[in-house]
Short mmCIF file of C-alpha atoms and ligand atoms in Angstrom, two decimals:
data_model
loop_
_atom_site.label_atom_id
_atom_site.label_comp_id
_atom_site.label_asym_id
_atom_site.label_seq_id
_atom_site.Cartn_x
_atom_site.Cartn_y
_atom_site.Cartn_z
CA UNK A 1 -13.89 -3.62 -39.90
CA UNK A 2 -10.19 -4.12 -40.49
CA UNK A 3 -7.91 -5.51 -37.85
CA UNK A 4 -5.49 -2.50 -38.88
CA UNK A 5 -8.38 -0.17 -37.57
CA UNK A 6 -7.95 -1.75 -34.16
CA UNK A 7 -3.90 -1.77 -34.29
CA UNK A 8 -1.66 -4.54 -32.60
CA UNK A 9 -1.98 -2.47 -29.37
CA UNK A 10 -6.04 -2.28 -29.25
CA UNK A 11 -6.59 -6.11 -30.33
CA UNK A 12 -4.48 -7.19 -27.32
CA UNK A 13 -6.05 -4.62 -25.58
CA UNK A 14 -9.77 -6.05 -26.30
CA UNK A 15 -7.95 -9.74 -25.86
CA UNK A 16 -7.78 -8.64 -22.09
CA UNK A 17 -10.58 -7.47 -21.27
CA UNK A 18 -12.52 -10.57 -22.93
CA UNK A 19 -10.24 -13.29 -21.57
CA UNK A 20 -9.62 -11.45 -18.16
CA UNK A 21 -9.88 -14.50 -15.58
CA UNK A 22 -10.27 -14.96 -12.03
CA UNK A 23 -8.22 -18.49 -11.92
CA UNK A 24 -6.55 -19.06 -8.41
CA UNK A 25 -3.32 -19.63 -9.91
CA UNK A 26 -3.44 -16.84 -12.86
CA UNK A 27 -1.70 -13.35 -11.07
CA UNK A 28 -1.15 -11.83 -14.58
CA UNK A 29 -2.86 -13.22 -17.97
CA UNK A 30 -2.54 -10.86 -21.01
CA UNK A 31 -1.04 -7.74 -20.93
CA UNK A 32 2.68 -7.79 -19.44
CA UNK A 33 5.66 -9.37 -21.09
CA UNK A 34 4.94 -12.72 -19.85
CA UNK A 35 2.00 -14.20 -18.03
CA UNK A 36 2.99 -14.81 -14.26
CA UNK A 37 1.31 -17.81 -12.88
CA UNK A 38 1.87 -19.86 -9.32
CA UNK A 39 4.12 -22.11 -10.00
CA UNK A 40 4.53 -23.43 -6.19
CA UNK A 41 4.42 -21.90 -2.82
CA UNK A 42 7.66 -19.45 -3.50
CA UNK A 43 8.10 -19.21 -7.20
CA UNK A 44 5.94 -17.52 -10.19
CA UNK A 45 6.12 -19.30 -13.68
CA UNK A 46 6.54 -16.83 -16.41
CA UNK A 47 4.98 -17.85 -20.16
CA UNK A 48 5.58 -15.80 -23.28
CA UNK A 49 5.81 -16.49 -27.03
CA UNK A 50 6.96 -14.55 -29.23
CA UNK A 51 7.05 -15.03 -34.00
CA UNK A 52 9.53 -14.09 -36.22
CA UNK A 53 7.91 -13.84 -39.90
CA UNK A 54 10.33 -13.67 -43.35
CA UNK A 55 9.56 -10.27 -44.68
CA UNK A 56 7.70 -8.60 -41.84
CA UNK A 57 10.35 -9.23 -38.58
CA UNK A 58 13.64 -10.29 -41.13
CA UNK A 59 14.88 -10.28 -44.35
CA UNK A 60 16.94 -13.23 -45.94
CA UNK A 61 18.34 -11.13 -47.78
CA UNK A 62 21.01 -9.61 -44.62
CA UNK A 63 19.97 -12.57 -41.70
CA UNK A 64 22.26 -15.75 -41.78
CA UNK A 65 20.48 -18.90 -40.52
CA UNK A 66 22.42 -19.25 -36.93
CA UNK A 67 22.19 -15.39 -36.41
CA UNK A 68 17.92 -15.78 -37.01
CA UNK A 69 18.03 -18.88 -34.46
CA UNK A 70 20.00 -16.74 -31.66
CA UNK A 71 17.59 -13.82 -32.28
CA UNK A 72 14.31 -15.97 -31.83
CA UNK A 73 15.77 -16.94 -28.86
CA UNK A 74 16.91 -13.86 -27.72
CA UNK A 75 13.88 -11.71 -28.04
CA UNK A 76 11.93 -14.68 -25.87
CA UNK A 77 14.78 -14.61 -23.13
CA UNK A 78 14.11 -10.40 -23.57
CA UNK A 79 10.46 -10.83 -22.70
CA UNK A 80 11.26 -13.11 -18.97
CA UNK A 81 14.54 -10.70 -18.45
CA UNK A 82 11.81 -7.87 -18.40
CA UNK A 83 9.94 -9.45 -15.64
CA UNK A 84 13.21 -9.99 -13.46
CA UNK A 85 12.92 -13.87 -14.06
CA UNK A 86 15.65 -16.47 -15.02
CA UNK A 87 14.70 -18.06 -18.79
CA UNK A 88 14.85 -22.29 -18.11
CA UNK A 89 13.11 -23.88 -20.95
CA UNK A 90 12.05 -23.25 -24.62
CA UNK A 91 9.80 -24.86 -27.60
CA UNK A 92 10.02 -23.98 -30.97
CA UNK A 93 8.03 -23.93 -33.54
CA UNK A 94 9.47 -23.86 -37.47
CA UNK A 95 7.79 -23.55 -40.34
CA UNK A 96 9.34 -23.23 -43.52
CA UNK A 97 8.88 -23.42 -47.27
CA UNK A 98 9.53 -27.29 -48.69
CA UNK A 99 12.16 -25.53 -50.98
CA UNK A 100 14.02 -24.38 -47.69
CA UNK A 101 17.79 -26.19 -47.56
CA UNK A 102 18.52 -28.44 -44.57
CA UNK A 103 21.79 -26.78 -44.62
CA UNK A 104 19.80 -23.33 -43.20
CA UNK A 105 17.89 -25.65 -40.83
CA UNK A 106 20.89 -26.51 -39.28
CA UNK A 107 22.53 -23.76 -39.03
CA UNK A 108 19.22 -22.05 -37.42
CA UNK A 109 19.49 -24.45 -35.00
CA UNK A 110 23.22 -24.02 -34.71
CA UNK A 111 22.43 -20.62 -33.85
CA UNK A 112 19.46 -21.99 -31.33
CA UNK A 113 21.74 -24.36 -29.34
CA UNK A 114 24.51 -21.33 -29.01
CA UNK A 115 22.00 -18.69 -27.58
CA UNK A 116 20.45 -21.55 -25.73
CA UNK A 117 23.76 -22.75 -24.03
CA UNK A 118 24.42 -18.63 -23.54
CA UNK A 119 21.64 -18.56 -21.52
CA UNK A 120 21.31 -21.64 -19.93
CA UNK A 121 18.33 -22.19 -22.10
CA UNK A 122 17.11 -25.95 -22.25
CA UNK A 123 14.61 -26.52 -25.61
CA UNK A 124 12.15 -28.99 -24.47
CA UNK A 125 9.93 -29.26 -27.52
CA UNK A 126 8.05 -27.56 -30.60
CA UNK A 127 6.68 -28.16 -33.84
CA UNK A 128 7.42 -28.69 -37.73
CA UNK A 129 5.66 -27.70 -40.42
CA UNK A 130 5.50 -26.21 -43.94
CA UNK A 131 4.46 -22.74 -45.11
CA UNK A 132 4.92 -20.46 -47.58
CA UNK A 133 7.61 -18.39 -45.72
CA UNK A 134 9.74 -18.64 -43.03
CA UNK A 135 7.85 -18.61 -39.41
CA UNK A 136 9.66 -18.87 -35.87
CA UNK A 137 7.81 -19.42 -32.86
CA UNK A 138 9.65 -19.39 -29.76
CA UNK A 139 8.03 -20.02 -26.54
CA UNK A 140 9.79 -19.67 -23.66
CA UNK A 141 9.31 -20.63 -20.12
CA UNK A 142 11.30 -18.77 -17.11
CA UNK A 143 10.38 -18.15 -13.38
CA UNK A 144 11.17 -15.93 -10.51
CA UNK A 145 10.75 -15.82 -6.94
CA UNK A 146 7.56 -14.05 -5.94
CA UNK A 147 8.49 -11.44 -4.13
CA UNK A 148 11.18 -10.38 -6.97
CA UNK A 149 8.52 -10.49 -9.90
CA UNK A 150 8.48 -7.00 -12.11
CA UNK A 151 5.47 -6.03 -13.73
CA UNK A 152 4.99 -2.89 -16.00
CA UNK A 153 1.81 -1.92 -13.95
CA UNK A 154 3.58 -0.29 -10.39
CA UNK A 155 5.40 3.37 -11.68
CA UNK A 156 4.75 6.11 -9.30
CA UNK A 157 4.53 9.55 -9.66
CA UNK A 158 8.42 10.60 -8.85
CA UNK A 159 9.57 7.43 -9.72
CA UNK A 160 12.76 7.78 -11.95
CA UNK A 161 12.93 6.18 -15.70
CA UNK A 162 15.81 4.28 -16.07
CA UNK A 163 17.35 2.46 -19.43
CA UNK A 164 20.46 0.22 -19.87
CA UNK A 165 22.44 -0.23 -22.76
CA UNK A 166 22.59 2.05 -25.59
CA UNK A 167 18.95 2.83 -27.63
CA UNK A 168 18.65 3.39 -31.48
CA UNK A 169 21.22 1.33 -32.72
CA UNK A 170 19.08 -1.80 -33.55
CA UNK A 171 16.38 0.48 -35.98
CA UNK A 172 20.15 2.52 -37.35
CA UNK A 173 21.41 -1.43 -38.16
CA UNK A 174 18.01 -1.97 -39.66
CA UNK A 175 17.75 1.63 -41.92
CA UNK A 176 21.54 0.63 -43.11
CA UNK A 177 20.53 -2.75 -44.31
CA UNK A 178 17.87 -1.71 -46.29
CA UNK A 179 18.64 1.44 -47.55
CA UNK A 180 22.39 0.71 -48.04
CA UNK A 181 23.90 4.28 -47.26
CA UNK A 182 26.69 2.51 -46.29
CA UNK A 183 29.04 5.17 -47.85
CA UNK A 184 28.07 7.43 -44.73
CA UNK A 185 29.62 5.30 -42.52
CA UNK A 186 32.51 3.12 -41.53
CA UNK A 187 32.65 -0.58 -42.47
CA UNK A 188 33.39 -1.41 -38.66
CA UNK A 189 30.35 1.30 -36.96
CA UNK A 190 28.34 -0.23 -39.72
CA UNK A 191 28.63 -3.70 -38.60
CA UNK A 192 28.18 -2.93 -35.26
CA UNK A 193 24.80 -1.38 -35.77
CA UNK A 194 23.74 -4.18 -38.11
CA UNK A 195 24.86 -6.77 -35.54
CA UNK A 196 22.60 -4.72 -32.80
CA UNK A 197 19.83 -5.53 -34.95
CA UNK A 198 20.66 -9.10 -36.10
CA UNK A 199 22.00 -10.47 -32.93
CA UNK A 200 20.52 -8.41 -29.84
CA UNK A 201 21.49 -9.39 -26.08
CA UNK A 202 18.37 -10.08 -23.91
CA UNK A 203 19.64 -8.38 -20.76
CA UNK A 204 19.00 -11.60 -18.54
CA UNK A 205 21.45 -10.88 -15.96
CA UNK A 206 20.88 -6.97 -15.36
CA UNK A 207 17.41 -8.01 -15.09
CA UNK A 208 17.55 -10.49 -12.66
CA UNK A 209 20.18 -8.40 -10.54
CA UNK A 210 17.77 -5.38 -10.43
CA UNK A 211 14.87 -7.69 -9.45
CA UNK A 212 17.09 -9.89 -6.82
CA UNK A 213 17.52 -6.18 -4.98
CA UNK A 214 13.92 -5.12 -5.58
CA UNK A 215 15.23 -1.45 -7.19
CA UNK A 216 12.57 -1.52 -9.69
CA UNK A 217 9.04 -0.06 -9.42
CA UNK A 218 8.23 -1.53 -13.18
CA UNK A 219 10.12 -3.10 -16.08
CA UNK A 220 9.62 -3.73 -19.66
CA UNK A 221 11.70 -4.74 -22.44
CA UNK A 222 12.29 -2.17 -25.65
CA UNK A 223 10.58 -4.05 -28.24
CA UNK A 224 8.42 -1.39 -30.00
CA UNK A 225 10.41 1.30 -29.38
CA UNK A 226 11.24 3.45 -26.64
CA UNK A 227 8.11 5.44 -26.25
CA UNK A 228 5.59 3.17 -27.08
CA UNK A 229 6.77 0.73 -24.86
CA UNK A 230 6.94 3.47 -22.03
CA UNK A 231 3.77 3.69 -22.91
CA UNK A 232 2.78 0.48 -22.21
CA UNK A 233 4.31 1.13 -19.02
CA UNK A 234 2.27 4.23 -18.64
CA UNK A 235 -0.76 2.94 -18.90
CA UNK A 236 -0.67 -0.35 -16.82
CA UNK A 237 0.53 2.09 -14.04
CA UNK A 238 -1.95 4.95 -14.52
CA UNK A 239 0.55 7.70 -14.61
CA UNK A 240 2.22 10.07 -17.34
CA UNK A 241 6.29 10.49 -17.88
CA UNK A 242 8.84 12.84 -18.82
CA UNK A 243 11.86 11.95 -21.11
CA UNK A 244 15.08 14.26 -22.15
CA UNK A 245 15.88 13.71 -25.37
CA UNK A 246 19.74 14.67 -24.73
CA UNK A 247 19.84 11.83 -21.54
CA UNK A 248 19.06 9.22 -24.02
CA UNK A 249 22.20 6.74 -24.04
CA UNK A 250 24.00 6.27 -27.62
CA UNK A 251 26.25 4.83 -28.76
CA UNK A 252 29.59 6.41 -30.14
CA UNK A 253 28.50 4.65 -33.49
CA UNK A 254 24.40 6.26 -33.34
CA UNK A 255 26.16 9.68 -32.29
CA UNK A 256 28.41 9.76 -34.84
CA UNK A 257 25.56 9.38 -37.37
CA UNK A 258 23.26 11.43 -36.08
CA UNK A 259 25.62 14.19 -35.92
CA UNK A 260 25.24 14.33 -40.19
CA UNK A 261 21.78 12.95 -39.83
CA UNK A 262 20.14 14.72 -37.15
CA UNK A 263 16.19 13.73 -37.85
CA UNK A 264 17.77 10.01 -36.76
CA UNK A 265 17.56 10.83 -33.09
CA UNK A 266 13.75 9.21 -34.03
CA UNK A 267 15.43 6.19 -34.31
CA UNK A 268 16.52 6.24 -30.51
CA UNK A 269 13.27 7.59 -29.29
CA UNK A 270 10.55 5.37 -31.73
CA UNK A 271 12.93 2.96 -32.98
CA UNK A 272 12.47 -0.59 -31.67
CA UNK A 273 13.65 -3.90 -31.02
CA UNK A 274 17.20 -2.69 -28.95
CA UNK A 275 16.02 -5.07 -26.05
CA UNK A 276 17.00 -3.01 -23.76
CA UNK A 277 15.31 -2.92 -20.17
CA UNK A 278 13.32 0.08 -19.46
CA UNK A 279 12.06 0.35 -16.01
CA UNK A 280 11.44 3.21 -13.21
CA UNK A 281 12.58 3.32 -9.78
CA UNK A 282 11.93 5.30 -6.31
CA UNK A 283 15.02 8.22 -6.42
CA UNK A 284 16.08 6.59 -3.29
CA UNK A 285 17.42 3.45 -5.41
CA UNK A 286 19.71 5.32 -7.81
CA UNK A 287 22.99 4.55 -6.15
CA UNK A 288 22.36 0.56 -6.02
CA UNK A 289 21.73 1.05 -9.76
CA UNK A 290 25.05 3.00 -10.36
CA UNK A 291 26.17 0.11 -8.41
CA UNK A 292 24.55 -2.68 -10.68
CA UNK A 293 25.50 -0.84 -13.27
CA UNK A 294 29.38 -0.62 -12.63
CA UNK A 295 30.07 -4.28 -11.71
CA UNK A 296 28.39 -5.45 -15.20
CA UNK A 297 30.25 -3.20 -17.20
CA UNK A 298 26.66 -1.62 -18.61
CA UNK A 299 25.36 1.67 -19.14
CA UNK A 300 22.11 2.05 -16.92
CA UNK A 301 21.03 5.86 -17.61
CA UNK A 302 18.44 7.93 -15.78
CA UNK A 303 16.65 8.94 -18.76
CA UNK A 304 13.23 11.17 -17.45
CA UNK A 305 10.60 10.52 -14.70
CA UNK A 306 7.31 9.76 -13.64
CA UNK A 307 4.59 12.46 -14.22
CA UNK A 308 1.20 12.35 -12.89
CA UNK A 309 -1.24 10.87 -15.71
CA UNK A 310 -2.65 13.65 -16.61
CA UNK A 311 0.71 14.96 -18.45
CA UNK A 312 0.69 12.23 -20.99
CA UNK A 313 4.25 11.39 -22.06
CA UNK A 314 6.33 14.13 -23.17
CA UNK A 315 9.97 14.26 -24.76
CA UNK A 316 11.56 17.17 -23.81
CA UNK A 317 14.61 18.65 -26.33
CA UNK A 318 17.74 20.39 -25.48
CA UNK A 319 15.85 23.59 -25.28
CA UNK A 320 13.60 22.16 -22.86
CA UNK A 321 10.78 22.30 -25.57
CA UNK A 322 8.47 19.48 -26.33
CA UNK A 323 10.39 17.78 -28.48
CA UNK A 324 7.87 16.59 -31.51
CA UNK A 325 9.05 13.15 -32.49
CA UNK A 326 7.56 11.49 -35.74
CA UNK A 327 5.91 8.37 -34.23
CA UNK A 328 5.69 6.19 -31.08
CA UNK A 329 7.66 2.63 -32.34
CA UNK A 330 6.45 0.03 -33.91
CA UNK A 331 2.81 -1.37 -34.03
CA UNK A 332 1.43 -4.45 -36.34
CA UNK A 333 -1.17 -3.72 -39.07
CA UNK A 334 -0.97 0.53 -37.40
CA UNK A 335 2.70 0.99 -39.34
CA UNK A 336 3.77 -0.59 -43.21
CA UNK A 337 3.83 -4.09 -42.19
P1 ADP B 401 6.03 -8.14 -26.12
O1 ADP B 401 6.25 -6.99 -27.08
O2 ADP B 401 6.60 -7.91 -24.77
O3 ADP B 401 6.41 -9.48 -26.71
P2 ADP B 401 3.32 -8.19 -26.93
O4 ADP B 401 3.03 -6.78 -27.30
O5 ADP B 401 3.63 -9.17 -28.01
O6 ADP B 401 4.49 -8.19 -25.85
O7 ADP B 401 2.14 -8.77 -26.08
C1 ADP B 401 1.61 -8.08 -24.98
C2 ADP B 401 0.69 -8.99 -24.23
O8 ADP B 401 -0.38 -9.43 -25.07
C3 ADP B 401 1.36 -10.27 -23.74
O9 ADP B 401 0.79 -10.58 -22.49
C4 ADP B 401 0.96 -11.31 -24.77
O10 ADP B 401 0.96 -12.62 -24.24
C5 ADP B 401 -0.44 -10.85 -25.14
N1 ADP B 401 -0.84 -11.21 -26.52
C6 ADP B 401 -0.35 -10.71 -27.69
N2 ADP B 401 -0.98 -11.24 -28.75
C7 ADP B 401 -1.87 -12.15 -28.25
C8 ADP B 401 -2.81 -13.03 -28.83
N3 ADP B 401 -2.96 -13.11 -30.15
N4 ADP B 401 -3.57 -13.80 -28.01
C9 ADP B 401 -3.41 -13.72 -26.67
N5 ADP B 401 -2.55 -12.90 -26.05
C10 ADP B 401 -1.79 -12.11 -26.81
MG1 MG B 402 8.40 -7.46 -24.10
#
């Protein structure tokens, strides 16, 4: 058997079930964004790691050395943001071919220190080696205090689905780069998209402010894409949802595209790696989020709700059909890479 026959999502899956743990200080092992352990008697410690691999997660062909440092970073801070923790230390780990300039070395870590120093981010440690391509590993240490700690398993039926920020332009950056059909589209909308995907913003401090006033029922980060990851949500909580396509928040840049390419609203719905926070919420909590949302200057939509598990997840279109979208996001060995 192939590991693509299993998929990303059903090794991790099997990972759980045959390192599931009763340790006294373990409260989450596999299976959320971060592992949430005891750190002492008022804190959790939150662990993830997290790889970016030449030719599968970048290209070198579009990704300058600082802006591949900030996003290794950045996608590590995404994954402690989406538990409602504060990020404190990172290790890296860089492997590289021996061909590989010191001049892009230090620039990656150029771009390290400045998303580091963003984020109050201290790197602690790592490791060096050689390889045939390019491989980041960024692990990243955070905590939170325990009775703020998000988890994607705790979505109730009626719960609201919230999102902040804008979704779709990270996969539009992405298509652009690769398929240069830049014609279509202004110099300055183009480099915004591409800089959504080369340079995302870990949403650190909307996720700490929505966990410091305990408005979330559940929280993820958009990594895969915005259904599979409300998926993931889905199924640690044992209930179904309900999206509308036409609440989905885009930008003026994805709108403006989409209105001569109209199949792209896939990007917004499968695309992934916007690092956005997805999370739900009790319908009694939506005006502290408009309020959250106001004082940081940051779209935080209502974009669907809660369903009873039964209903699966559905995306409903502007005709209140099932809107038929072409996959879920992104999933290792399941999609090309
Ligand atoms: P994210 O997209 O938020 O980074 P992942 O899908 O990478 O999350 O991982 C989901 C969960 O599975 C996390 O708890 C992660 O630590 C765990 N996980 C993923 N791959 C492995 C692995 N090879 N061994 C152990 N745990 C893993
Ligand atoms: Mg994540």
């Amino acid at each position: 058997m192939e590991i693509k026959e299993l998929g990303e999502f059903g090794f991790i899956k099997k990972l759980a079930c045959q390192f599931a743990t009763r340790h006294s200080k373990i409260v989450k092992g596999i299976g959320d964004d971060a592992s949430v352990t005891i750190q002492d008697a008022n804190r959790y410690l939150l662990c993830s790691t997290d790889t970016l691999v030449e030719d599968i997660h970048f290209s070198l062909n579009y990704t300058p050395a600082d802006k591949l440092g900030k996003k290794a970073v950045s996608i590590s801070a995404s994954d402690i943001a989406a538990m409602g923790g504060k990020p404190l230390f990172l290790l890296t780990s860089i492997n590289v071919p021996n061909s590989t300039s010191v001049k892009f070395i230090n620039l990656l870590y150029k771009g390290i220190k400045e998303k580091c120093d963003e984020l109050n981010i201290a790197l602690i440690g790592g490791n060096t080696s050689s390889s045939d391509k390019i491989i980041i590993n960024t692990t990243i240490l955070g905590e939170v205090p325990k009775d703020q700690v998000i988890f994607r398993k705790g979505a109730s039926e009626g719960d609201m689905i919230f999102v902040t920020g804008y979704l779709g332009d990270s996969s539009l950056g992405l298509k652009l780069l690769n398929r240069k059909k830049r014609k279509k589209i202004t110099e300055r909308s183009f480099g915004y998209a591409m800089n959504r995907h080369i340079d995302p913003s870990p949403r650190v401090i909307e996720g700490r402010a929505i966990a410091k006033k305990k408005l979330a029922s559940s929280m993820i980060d958009i990594s895969d894409g915005l259904i599979a990851d409300l998926r993931h949500i889905a199924e640690e909580s044992s209930v179904g949802a309900r999206i509308w396509v036409n609440k989905i928040p885009l930008s003026i840049c994805f709108k403006k595209w989409i209105s001569k390419y109209p199949n792209d609203i896939n990007l917004a719905i499968a695309g992934g790696e916007d690092y956005e926070l997805l999370f739900t919420a009790p319908k009694s909590n939506i005006t502290k989020i408009d309020i959250i949302s106001r004082k940081l200057g940051i779209p935080i939509t209502h974009i669907g709700e809660i369903m009873p598990k039964k209903c699966g997840i559905t995306v409903v279109g502007e005709n209140g059909k099932i809107f038929n979208h072409a996959v879920d996001g992104f999933e290792h060995f399941k999609n090309k890479n």
